[in-house]
Coordinates of C-alpha atoms in Angstrom, one line a residue:
Chain A
M1 CA -26.2 44.9 -2.4
K2 CA -27.0 47.8 0.2
I3 CA -30.3 48.2 2.3
A4 CA -32.4 51.6 1.8
T5 CA -36.0 52.6 2.5
T6 CA -38.0 55.4 2.4
T7 CA -39.1 58.5 4.5
G8 CA -42.3 57.8 4.1
D9 CA -41.7 55.5 6.8
F10 CA -42.2 58.1 9.2
C11 CA -45.1 60.1 7.4
D12 CA -47.7 59.9 10.4
Y13 CA -44.9 60.8 13.0
E14 CA -43.5 64.0 11.1
K15 CA -45.1 66.3 8.6
E16 CA -44.5 64.7 5.3
Y17 CA -41.9 67.3 4.0
D18 CA -39.9 67.7 7.3
I19 CA -37.1 65.4 5.8
S20 CA -34.7 66.9 8.1
A21 CA -36.7 65.6 11.0
I22 CA -37.6 62.2 9.2
L23 CA -33.7 61.7 8.8
P24 CA -32.4 61.2 12.5
L25 CA -35.7 58.6 13.2
M26 CA -34.4 56.6 10.2
K27 CA -30.6 56.9 11.5
E28 CA -31.8 55.5 15.0
S29 CA -33.7 52.7 13.0
G30 CA -30.6 51.7 11.7
F31 CA -30.6 52.9 8.1
K32 CA -28.1 54.8 6.4
H33 CA -29.4 55.3 2.7
V34 CA -32.3 57.0 2.0
D35 CA -35.6 57.0 -0.5
V36 CA -36.6 60.3 -0.6
N37 CA -40.5 60.4 -1.0
L38 CA -41.8 63.5 -3.0
S39 CA -44.9 61.8 -4.1
G40 CA -46.9 64.9 -2.6
A41 CA -44.7 67.6 -3.7
F42 CA -47.6 69.5 -5.6
K43 CA -50.0 69.7 -2.6
P44 CA -50.2 73.7 -1.7
D45 CA -48.1 73.3 1.6
S46 CA -45.8 71.7 0.3
P47 CA -42.1 73.2 0.4
L48 CA -41.5 72.9 -3.5
C49 CA -44.2 74.6 -4.3
G50 CA -42.7 77.7 -2.5
D51 CA -39.8 80.0 -3.6
G52 CA -37.6 78.7 -1.1
W53 CA -37.5 74.9 -2.1
K54 CA -33.8 75.2 -2.9
S55 CA -33.0 76.1 0.7
W56 CA -35.3 73.4 2.3
A57 CA -33.4 71.0 -0.2
Y58 CA -29.8 72.1 0.9
D59 CA -31.1 71.8 5.0
I60 CA -32.0 68.1 3.9
K61 CA -28.7 67.5 2.1
N62 CA -26.7 69.3 5.5
T63 CA -28.7 67.0 7.8
G64 CA -28.1 64.0 5.6
E65 CA -24.2 64.8 5.9
R66 CA -24.5 65.4 9.4
L67 CA -25.8 61.9 10.0
G68 CA -24.0 60.2 7.8
M69 CA -26.9 59.1 5.5
D70 CA -26.8 59.5 1.7
F71 CA -29.7 60.0 -0.3
V72 CA -29.8 56.9 -3.0
Q73 CA -33.0 56.9 -4.6
A74 CA -36.4 59.3 -4.7
H75 CA -39.8 59.1 -5.9
S76 CA -41.4 61.7 -7.4
S77 CA -44.9 63.0 -7.5
D78 CA -47.4 62.5 -10.4
T79 CA -48.6 64.1 -13.5
V80 CA -51.6 63.7 -15.3
Y81 CA -52.8 62.0 -18.9
D82 CA -54.1 65.0 -20.6
R83 CA -52.3 67.9 -21.8
G84 CA -53.1 71.5 -20.2
E85 CA -52.1 74.0 -17.5
K86 CA -52.7 71.3 -14.6
R87 CA -50.6 68.6 -16.7
D88 CA -47.8 71.6 -17.3
Y89 CA -47.8 72.2 -14.0
L90 CA -47.2 68.7 -12.8
T91 CA -44.5 68.2 -15.1
S92 CA -42.9 71.2 -13.9
M93 CA -42.7 69.9 -10.5
I94 CA -41.3 66.7 -11.5
E95 CA -38.9 68.6 -13.4
R96 CA -38.0 70.8 -10.0
E97 CA -37.9 67.2 -8.5
L98 CA -34.9 65.9 -10.6
E99 CA -33.3 69.3 -9.5
V100 CA -33.6 68.5 -5.6
C101 CA -32.4 64.9 -6.8
E102 CA -29.4 66.8 -8.2
I103 CA -28.5 68.7 -5.0
L104 CA -29.0 65.9 -2.7
G105 CA -27.0 63.3 -4.6
V106 CA -29.5 60.8 -5.7
P107 CA -29.2 59.1 -8.6
G108 CA -32.3 58.0 -10.0
M109 CA -35.6 59.1 -9.0
V110 CA -39.0 56.4 -9.7
V111 CA -41.8 58.5 -11.8
H112 CA -45.1 56.8 -12.5
G113 CA -46.2 56.8 -16.2
I114 CA -49.2 58.4 -17.2
C115 CA -52.8 56.7 -17.8
K116 CA -56.5 56.9 -18.3
K117 CA -59.5 54.6 -17.5
D118 CA -59.8 52.1 -20.3
G119 CA -56.9 53.3 -22.3
G120 CA -55.6 51.1 -24.5
R121 CA -52.0 49.6 -24.5
E122 CA -50.5 51.2 -27.6
E123 CA -51.6 54.7 -27.0
F124 CA -50.2 54.2 -23.1
M125 CA -46.9 53.2 -24.3
E126 CA -46.8 56.3 -27.2
K127 CA -47.9 58.8 -24.4
N128 CA -45.7 57.2 -21.8
T129 CA -42.9 57.6 -24.7
E130 CA -43.6 61.1 -25.0
L131 CA -44.0 62.1 -21.4
Y132 CA -40.7 60.1 -19.9
R133 CA -38.6 62.0 -23.2
E134 CA -39.7 65.2 -22.2
L135 CA -38.9 64.8 -18.6
L136 CA -35.5 63.4 -19.9
V137 CA -34.2 67.0 -21.0
T138 CA -34.2 67.7 -17.3
A139 CA -32.6 64.5 -16.7
E140 CA -29.8 65.3 -18.6
K141 CA -29.1 68.4 -17.0
T142 CA -29.6 67.2 -13.7
G143 CA -27.7 63.7 -14.3
V144 CA -30.5 61.9 -12.4
A145 CA -31.6 58.7 -14.1
I146 CA -35.4 58.4 -14.2
H147 CA -36.8 54.8 -13.3
T148 CA -40.6 53.6 -14.4
E149 CA -42.7 51.4 -12.0
N150 CA -44.8 48.2 -12.6
T151 CA -48.0 47.9 -11.4
C152 CA -51.0 45.3 -11.0
H153 CA -54.4 45.1 -12.5
K154 CA -55.8 45.8 -9.5
N155 CA -54.4 49.0 -8.8
A156 CA -54.4 50.2 -12.4
P157 CA -55.6 48.0 -15.6
S158 CA -55.1 50.2 -18.1
Y159 CA -51.5 51.0 -16.9
H160 CA -50.0 48.5 -19.1
L161 CA -46.7 47.9 -17.4
F162 CA -47.4 44.4 -15.3
E163 CA -44.5 41.9 -16.7
G164 CA -40.7 42.2 -17.0
E165 CA -41.4 42.3 -20.8
D166 CA -43.5 45.4 -20.7
M167 CA -41.0 47.3 -18.9
N168 CA -38.4 46.2 -21.2
E169 CA -40.6 47.3 -24.3
L170 CA -41.0 51.0 -23.0
V171 CA -37.5 51.1 -21.8
E172 CA -36.7 50.2 -25.6
R173 CA -39.1 52.8 -27.2
V174 CA -37.9 55.7 -24.6
D175 CA -34.2 54.3 -25.5
H176 CA -32.4 56.9 -23.3
P177 CA -29.4 56.0 -21.0
L178 CA -31.0 57.7 -18.4
F179 CA -34.3 55.7 -18.6
G180 CA -34.9 52.4 -16.6
A181 CA -37.1 50.5 -14.7
V182 CA -38.1 50.3 -10.8
W183 CA -39.3 46.9 -10.1
D184 CA -42.1 47.1 -7.4
I185 CA -42.2 43.3 -6.1
G186 CA -45.4 43.8 -4.2
H187 CA -47.3 44.6 -7.3
A188 CA -45.9 42.1 -8.7
H189 CA -47.4 40.1 -6.4
V190 CA -50.4 41.0 -6.5
E191 CA -50.4 40.4 -10.4
G192 CA -49.0 36.9 -9.5
V193 CA -45.9 37.3 -11.5
D194 CA -43.3 34.8 -11.7
Q195 CA -40.8 37.3 -10.3
Y196 CA -37.4 35.5 -10.9
K197 CA -38.4 35.3 -14.6
A198 CA -39.1 38.8 -14.8
I199 CA -36.3 40.2 -13.1
M200 CA -34.0 38.2 -15.7
T201 CA -36.1 39.5 -18.2
M202 CA -35.3 42.9 -17.5
G203 CA -31.5 42.4 -16.5
K204 CA -29.6 45.5 -17.2
N205 CA -32.8 47.8 -17.5
L206 CA -33.4 46.8 -14.0
R207 CA -32.1 50.0 -11.8
A208 CA -34.2 50.3 -8.4
L209 CA -36.7 47.9 -6.1
H210 CA -39.2 48.5 -4.4
V211 CA -39.6 46.0 -1.5
H212 CA -42.6 45.2 0.6
D213 CA -45.0 42.6 1.2
N214 CA -48.8 41.6 0.9
F215 CA -50.8 38.4 0.5
G216 CA -51.1 38.6 -3.3
V217 CA -54.5 40.4 -3.5
A218 CA -54.1 43.5 -2.6
D219 CA -51.4 46.0 -2.7
V220 CA -51.2 46.8 1.1
H221 CA -47.3 47.3 1.0
I222 CA -46.7 45.7 4.3
Q223 CA -43.2 44.7 5.8
P224 CA -41.4 41.9 4.3
Y225 CA -42.7 38.5 6.0
A226 CA -45.9 40.2 7.0
G227 CA -47.5 38.5 4.0
N228 CA -46.7 35.5 1.5
L229 CA -44.0 36.7 -1.0
C230 CA -41.4 34.3 -2.0
Y231 CA -38.0 36.1 -1.4
D232 CA -35.7 33.4 -2.8
A233 CA -37.0 34.0 -6.3
I234 CA -36.3 37.9 -5.7
L235 CA -33.0 37.4 -4.5
N236 CA -31.8 34.9 -6.8
G237 CA -33.1 37.0 -9.6
L238 CA -31.4 40.2 -8.4
V239 CA -27.9 37.9 -7.6
D240 CA -28.2 36.1 -10.9
S241 CA -28.8 39.3 -12.8
G242 CA -26.0 41.3 -11.5
Y243 CA -28.1 43.9 -9.8
K244 CA -26.5 46.9 -9.1
G245 CA -28.9 49.5 -7.4
Y246 CA -30.2 49.1 -3.4
F247 CA -32.3 46.9 -1.9
T248 CA -34.9 49.7 -1.1
L249 CA -37.7 48.7 1.0
E250 CA -41.2 50.4 0.5
A251 CA -42.8 49.0 3.1
F252 CA -44.9 49.8 6.5
S253 CA -43.4 48.1 9.3
M254 CA -46.2 48.0 12.1
P255 CA -47.7 50.2 12.9
S256 CA -48.8 50.9 9.2
P257 CA -50.1 54.4 8.9
Q258 CA -53.2 55.5 10.3
T259 CA -53.7 57.7 7.5
F260 CA -52.7 55.1 4.8
C261 CA -55.6 54.5 2.4
F262 CA -55.9 50.7 3.2
C263 CA -55.7 51.6 6.9
N264 CA -57.8 54.3 7.8
R265 CA -57.8 53.5 11.3
K266 CA -60.5 55.3 12.9
S267 CA -60.8 56.8 15.9
F268 CA -63.7 56.3 18.2
E269 CA -66.6 58.6 19.2
K270 CA -68.8 57.9 22.2
D271 CA -71.0 60.6 23.9
G272 CA -69.5 63.3 21.7
R273 CA -66.3 62.6 23.0
V274 CA -63.5 60.9 20.8
Y275 CA -60.9 58.4 21.2
N276 CA -57.5 58.2 19.6
R277 CA -55.1 57.3 22.1
L278 CA -54.4 54.2 19.9
G279 CA -54.5 55.6 16.5
M280 CA -50.6 55.3 16.1
P281 CA -48.2 54.1 18.9
P282 CA -45.3 56.2 20.2
V283 CA -42.5 56.6 17.5
S284 CA -40.0 54.7 20.2
I285 CA -42.1 51.5 18.9
K286 CA -42.2 52.5 15.1
I287 CA -38.2 53.0 15.3
R288 CA -37.8 49.4 16.8
S289 CA -40.2 48.1 14.4
E290 CA -38.3 49.7 11.6
R291 CA -35.0 48.3 13.0
L292 CA -36.2 44.6 12.8
M293 CA -37.5 45.2 9.4
H294 CA -33.8 46.4 8.7
D295 CA -32.5 43.7 10.3
V296 CA -34.7 41.3 8.4
A297 CA -33.7 42.7 4.8
Q298 CA -29.9 42.1 6.2
F299 CA -30.6 38.6 6.7
M300 CA -32.1 38.1 3.7
L301 CA -29.4 39.5 1.7
E302 CA -26.7 37.8 3.8
A303 CA -28.5 34.7 2.8
Y304 CA -27.5 35.1 -0.7
D305 CA -23.7 36.6 0.2
C306 CA -24.9 39.8 -1.5
Y307 CA -25.4 42.5 1.9
E308 CA -23.1 45.4 1.7
E309 CA -23.2 48.2 4.5
Chain B
M1 CA -55.8 43.5 32.3
K2 CA -53.0 41.5 32.1
I3 CA -51.6 40.0 28.5
A4 CA -51.5 36.6 26.8
S5 CA -50.6 35.1 23.9
T6 CA -50.9 31.6 22.4
T7 CA -48.6 28.5 22.1
A8 CA -49.5 28.7 18.1
D9 CA -47.1 31.8 17.8
F10 CA -43.8 29.6 17.6
E11 CA -45.6 26.2 16.1
S12 CA -43.5 26.6 13.0
Y13 CA -40.1 26.7 15.3
V14 CA -40.7 23.3 16.4
E15 CA -40.5 19.9 14.8
K16 CA -44.2 19.3 16.1
R17 CA -47.1 21.6 17.1
S18 CA -47.4 19.8 20.5
D19 CA -43.8 20.5 21.5
V20 CA -45.2 22.5 23.9
C21 CA -42.3 22.4 26.0
E22 CA -39.9 23.7 23.8
I23 CA -42.2 26.7 22.5
L24 CA -42.6 27.5 26.2
P25 CA -39.0 29.3 26.8
M26 CA -39.5 31.1 23.6
M27 CA -42.6 32.6 24.7
A28 CA -40.6 33.4 28.1
A29 CA -38.0 34.9 25.9
S30 CA -40.5 37.0 24.0
G31 CA -41.2 38.6 27.4
F32 CA -45.0 36.6 28.0
K33 CA -46.0 35.2 31.5
H34 CA -49.5 34.2 30.5
I35 CA -50.3 31.4 28.1
D36 CA -52.9 30.5 25.6
L37 CA -52.5 26.7 25.0
N38 CA -53.4 26.0 21.5
M39 CA -55.0 22.5 21.1
Y40 CA -56.4 22.9 17.8
K41 CA -54.5 20.1 16.3
A42 CA -55.0 17.7 18.9
H43 CA -56.7 15.5 16.9
A44 CA -54.1 14.9 14.2
D45 CA -52.0 12.5 13.6
G46 CA -49.3 12.1 15.9
S47 CA -50.7 14.3 18.8
P48 CA -49.9 13.0 22.1
L49 CA -53.9 13.7 23.3
R50 CA -55.0 10.8 21.1
E51 CA -52.3 8.3 22.7
D52 CA -52.5 6.7 26.2
G53 CA -50.3 8.3 28.7
W54 CA -51.1 11.7 27.4
E55 CA -51.3 13.1 31.3
K56 CA -47.7 12.7 31.3
W57 CA -47.2 15.5 28.1
V58 CA -49.6 17.5 30.2
Y59 CA -47.7 17.2 33.5
D60 CA -44.4 18.0 31.7
I61 CA -46.2 21.2 30.3
A62 CA -47.1 22.2 33.8
D63 CA -43.6 21.9 35.4
T64 CA -41.5 23.3 32.6
A65 CA -44.2 26.1 32.6
A66 CA -43.6 26.2 36.7
R67 CA -39.7 26.7 36.1
L68 CA -40.4 29.2 33.5
G69 CA -42.6 31.6 35.8
L70 CA -45.4 31.2 33.1
D71 CA -49.1 30.6 33.7
F72 CA -51.7 29.2 31.6
V73 CA -54.7 31.0 31.4
Q74 CA -56.6 30.4 28.2
A75 CA -56.9 27.6 26.1
H76 CA -58.4 26.8 22.3
S77 CA -59.9 23.3 21.8
S78 CA -59.8 21.4 18.8
D79 CA -62.8 21.2 16.1
S80 CA -65.7 18.6 16.3
V81 CA -68.3 17.8 13.4
Y82 CA -71.6 18.3 12.6
D83 CA -72.9 15.0 11.9
E84 CA -73.9 12.8 14.8
G85 CA -71.5 9.3 14.6
E86 CA -68.4 7.9 15.7
K87 CA -65.9 10.4 14.3
K88 CA -68.1 13.3 16.1
D89 CA -67.9 10.8 19.1
Y90 CA -64.3 10.5 19.1
L91 CA -63.6 14.2 18.5
T92 CA -66.4 15.4 21.6
S93 CA -64.1 12.8 23.8
L94 CA -61.1 14.6 22.7
I95 CA -62.4 18.2 23.5
K96 CA -63.3 16.7 27.0
R97 CA -59.9 15.4 27.5
E98 CA -58.8 19.0 26.6
L99 CA -60.9 20.2 29.0
E100 CA -59.3 17.4 31.6
V101 CA -55.9 19.1 30.5
C102 CA -56.9 22.6 31.2
R103 CA -58.0 21.9 35.1
M104 CA -54.8 20.1 35.1
L105 CA -52.9 23.1 34.2
G106 CA -55.4 25.6 36.1
I107 CA -56.9 27.2 32.5
P108 CA -60.0 28.6 33.5
T109 CA -61.7 28.7 30.5
M110 CA -61.3 27.2 27.1
T111 CA -62.6 28.5 23.4
V112 CA -64.5 25.9 21.6
H113 CA -65.6 26.6 18.1
G114 CA -69.3 25.6 17.4
I115 CA -70.4 23.2 14.6
S116 CA -72.2 24.1 11.4
K117 CA -72.8 22.3 7.8
K118 CA -72.5 23.6 4.9
D119 CA -76.1 25.7 3.7
G120 CA -77.3 24.7 6.9
E121 CA -80.1 27.4 8.8
R122 CA -79.8 29.4 11.3
G123 CA -82.5 27.9 13.8
E124 CA -81.1 24.6 13.3
F125 CA -77.4 25.7 13.8
M126 CA -78.3 27.2 17.3
E127 CA -80.3 24.2 18.3
R128 CA -77.5 21.9 17.5
N129 CA -74.7 23.7 19.3
K130 CA -77.2 24.4 22.4
K131 CA -77.0 20.1 22.4
F132 CA -73.2 19.9 21.6
Y133 CA -71.9 22.6 24.5
L134 CA -74.7 20.7 27.1
D135 CA -72.9 17.8 26.5
L136 CA -69.4 19.4 27.0
L137 CA -70.5 21.4 29.9
E138 CA -70.8 18.1 31.7
T139 CA -67.3 17.6 31.3
A140 CA -67.0 21.2 31.9
E141 CA -68.4 20.9 35.5
K142 CA -66.5 18.1 36.5
T143 CA -63.2 19.9 35.6
G144 CA -64.7 23.5 36.3
V145 CA -63.4 25.1 33.0
I146 CA -65.5 27.6 31.3
V147 CA -66.7 26.7 27.8
D148 CA -66.6 29.9 25.2
T149 CA -68.2 30.1 21.9
E150 CA -66.8 32.1 19.4
N151 CA -67.7 34.6 16.9
T152 CA -66.4 34.3 13.1
C153 CA -67.4 36.3 9.9
H154 CA -69.0 35.3 6.8
K155 CA -65.6 35.1 4.3
N156 CA -64.7 32.3 6.8
A157 CA -67.9 30.3 7.3
P158 CA -71.5 31.8 6.2
T159 CA -73.4 29.1 7.9
Y160 CA -71.5 29.2 11.6
F161 CA -74.4 31.8 12.5
L162 CA -72.3 33.7 15.3
F163 CA -71.6 36.9 13.7
E164 CA -72.5 39.7 15.9
A165 CA -73.1 39.9 19.9
D166 CA -76.7 39.3 19.7
D167 CA -76.0 35.9 18.0
M168 CA -73.7 35.1 20.7
N169 CA -76.0 36.5 23.3
E170 CA -78.8 34.1 21.6
L171 CA -76.7 31.0 22.1
V172 CA -75.5 31.9 25.4
E173 CA -79.5 32.0 26.7
K174 CA -80.0 29.0 24.7
V175 CA -77.6 27.1 26.7
N176 CA -78.3 28.7 30.1
H177 CA -75.1 27.5 32.0
P178 CA -73.1 29.5 34.5
L179 CA -69.5 27.7 32.6
F180 CA -70.7 28.7 29.3
G181 CA -69.8 32.2 27.7
V182 CA -68.2 33.9 24.7
C183 CA -64.8 34.6 23.5
W184 CA -65.3 37.9 21.3
D185 CA -62.5 37.6 18.0
V186 CA -61.8 41.0 17.1
G187 CA -60.3 40.1 14.1
H188 CA -63.4 38.1 13.1
A189 CA -65.6 41.1 13.9
H190 CA -63.4 43.4 11.6
I191 CA -64.0 41.4 8.3
D192 CA -67.8 41.6 9.3
G193 CA -67.6 45.1 9.4
I194 CA -69.1 44.9 13.1
D195 CA -69.2 47.9 15.5
Q196 CA -66.7 46.5 18.4
Y197 CA -67.7 48.8 21.3
K198 CA -71.5 48.2 20.8
A199 CA -70.7 44.3 20.4
I200 CA -68.2 44.3 23.7
T201 CA -70.8 46.2 25.7
K202 CA -73.7 44.2 24.4
L203 CA -72.1 41.2 25.4
G204 CA -71.4 42.6 29.0
K205 CA -70.6 39.7 31.3
N206 CA -70.9 37.0 29.1
L207 CA -67.7 38.0 27.5
K208 CA -64.9 35.5 28.7
A209 CA -62.5 35.8 26.6
V210 CA -61.0 37.7 23.5
H211 CA -58.6 36.9 20.4
I212 CA -56.9 40.0 19.4
H213 CA -55.2 40.1 15.6
D214 CA -55.6 42.4 12.8
N215 CA -56.6 42.1 9.2
F216 CA -57.9 44.8 6.5
G217 CA -61.3 44.4 7.1
P218 CA -64.0 44.2 4.6
H219 CA -63.0 46.9 2.4
Y220 CA -60.0 45.9 0.8
F221 CA -59.0 42.4 1.5
G222 CA -61.3 40.5 3.3
A223 CA -59.2 37.8 4.4
D224 CA -58.6 36.5 8.2
T225 CA -55.1 36.8 8.3
H226 CA -54.6 36.9 11.6
S227 CA -51.6 39.7 11.3
A228 CA -50.2 41.4 14.2
P229 CA -51.7 44.3 15.8
Y230 CA -51.3 47.5 14.0
S231 CA -50.4 45.3 10.7
G232 CA -53.9 46.1 9.6
S233 CA -56.9 48.6 9.6
I234 CA -58.5 47.8 13.3
S235 CA -59.1 50.4 15.4
Y236 CA -58.4 49.7 19.2
D237 CA -59.5 52.5 21.1
S238 CA -63.1 51.0 20.3
I239 CA -62.0 47.9 21.6
V240 CA -60.3 49.0 24.7
K241 CA -62.8 51.4 25.5
G242 CA -65.6 48.6 25.5
L243 CA -63.3 45.9 27.3
V244 CA -62.9 48.8 30.2
D245 CA -66.3 50.0 30.0
V246 CA -68.1 46.6 30.7
G247 CA -65.6 45.6 33.3
Y248 CA -64.2 43.2 31.2
K249 CA -62.2 40.7 33.7
G250 CA -60.6 38.3 31.0
Y251 CA -57.0 38.2 29.6
F252 CA -56.3 40.5 26.5
T253 CA -55.3 37.3 24.5
L254 CA -53.3 37.8 21.1
E255 CA -54.0 35.3 18.4
A256 CA -51.8 37.0 15.9
Y257 CA -49.1 36.3 13.8
S258 CA -46.0 38.4 14.1
I259 CA -43.3 38.2 11.4
P260 CA -43.0 35.9 10.1
M261 CA -46.3 34.7 9.1
P262 CA -45.9 31.2 8.9
K263 CA -45.1 29.7 5.9
S264 CA -47.6 27.0 6.8
F265 CA -50.6 29.3 7.1
L266 CA -50.8 31.4 4.0
G267 CA -47.9 29.7 2.2
R268 CA -44.2 31.3 1.0
D269 CA -43.2 29.2 -1.7
P270 CA -39.5 28.2 -2.5
L271 CA -37.8 28.8 -5.7
M272 CA -37.2 26.1 -8.1
L273 CA -34.7 26.6 -10.8
D274 CA -33.1 24.1 -13.0
G275 CA -33.9 21.5 -10.5
V276 CA -32.7 23.2 -7.4
V277 CA -34.9 24.3 -4.4
Y278 CA -33.8 27.6 -2.9
D279 CA -35.7 28.1 0.4
R280 CA -33.4 29.9 2.1
L281 CA -35.9 32.7 2.7
T282 CA -39.0 31.0 3.2
D283 CA -38.7 31.6 7.3
L284 CA -36.8 33.5 9.9
P285 CA -34.4 32.6 12.0
L286 CA -36.0 32.2 15.9
E287 CA -33.9 35.2 16.9
F288 CA -36.2 37.4 14.8
K289 CA -39.4 35.7 15.7
I290 CA -38.7 36.5 19.3
R291 CA -38.0 39.9 18.9
S292 CA -41.2 40.1 16.5
E293 CA -43.1 39.0 19.5
N294 CA -41.5 41.0 22.1
L295 CA -42.8 44.0 20.0
M296 CA -46.4 43.0 19.8
L297 CA -46.1 42.2 23.4
D298 CA -45.1 45.9 23.8
I299 CA -47.4 47.7 21.6
T300 CA -50.1 45.6 23.0
R301 CA -49.0 46.7 26.6
Y302 CA -48.8 50.7 25.2
M303 CA -52.6 49.7 24.5
L304 CA -54.0 48.8 27.3
A305 CA -51.4 51.4 29.3
S306 CA -53.3 54.2 27.4
Y307 CA -56.5 53.1 29.0
D308 CA -55.0 52.6 32.4
C309 CA -55.8 48.7 32.4
L310 CA -52.7 47.2 32.1
E311 CA -51.6 44.6 34.9
N312 CA -48.4 42.5 34.3

């Protein structure tokens, strides 16, 4: 199994979309396989909203090639529940992101499902079957697979993908070879799910992972071993189910970003003066921390004889 | 300001918590020079401090530290109990022995938690703790070691009425002894949503020691996870600026778990499958812990250097 991490790791050190600037930092941290974070692609300042988005994507591709890195996973932006102009626009952005994946050679992209407050389970399944089938038209053209993701009740109680069985049900309803599951082990930990059982239940439907830690209470996306997640259950499950995807970190090594919703590490004001010297330590510290996180992930895979470079 | 860390950092890498002579080389390898001696479990079965000949345990630690070029700058005592009686007398006598340990190791200051009882009231808490600390201060006078009381948060102990700086100052004034002061725990204060700058400047000269660690504060988690700095949401500008502005003379003492968070603290279960226990990943090898501690030390150095107050 190969280790990947997300370009979001350095989101407080470079502009979110300046992936060509982020890649050398990831490389220096020891990562070769990259999860491209496109979660904010719809924002007005995103290059994906402008005419030059293909040039932006090719620049990233060229940078990756120059550095000897490959793009193995992506995370899309979100769409919304209700149909209409906004939904059409956001869906078109995800379709564009699938094209970005095609340019970069990314084989699969995570796309969150849609839900509405207090929505029922059956309606959720039907609406998402419809959404994903719509997106899969572009997936077929690009050859990029789509992965739906589990959550936890604390994050989204009416997003009815919590257990391995829920994921399988949606995969079966969509019934498309390019549609599968990404298992977010941090969300599952908050939910208190039996991870081994869930991974075995999903079996071949499991195409990707989000690896991060927490204390089983809130989805704080901290690095492995900063919380109390049980990794033996995860690794045994991945090995026993014959998982073929990447071991993809979606975790904040320290420092967790100042701008992350759970952090919001504020500056300090006194006598009209703002003190923000300690909001984010320098990138040299972050690179060491990322390298440590990489090496810890490598230790985890080596302990189960499944590490690949 | 100099940086210290606690011997508790490596307690899960030795057979017994009291194996401080084995812990010290690990702390030295991590880059730490100044040590906070954790005696929190000195009352537990098997503790050398409960046995005759405890002095040898202390001298061995002193010799090991001297050989490694480390010094002891702070300590953390074991706890006592609220109710009077034999148990209280015994546990208090242990804390007095710990003060003697501090004297032998050259430790100037020891944190001693106050005593509280479920559903207790604030006035009674203050009176009972005044008596408790004055009793300990007789030994403190003999040893020359300062006793620091520590703040908590409502989630940890709602009837331990030391949350805000005003609470701490009130107890210090009641005790009214030159060897009695305050250890400000920034993690506990963060959970209670306290303005840290304001608290530190209010404590002023009463502030003798700090416990530095992180968590996600009152809004998202509210639990005292003792995570490494920058693993949570604490804003350090207000803390370091506060320490500088009050002319704090103590150490910047980490009481934080760098990765791996010890499985004995919040749990990290093995997998049981078909009668087989898989626990290859419940902890990380020592080399990772040392790297992680070294990184935590360097982050702390950056924090102090940013306010021109880093000393080695």
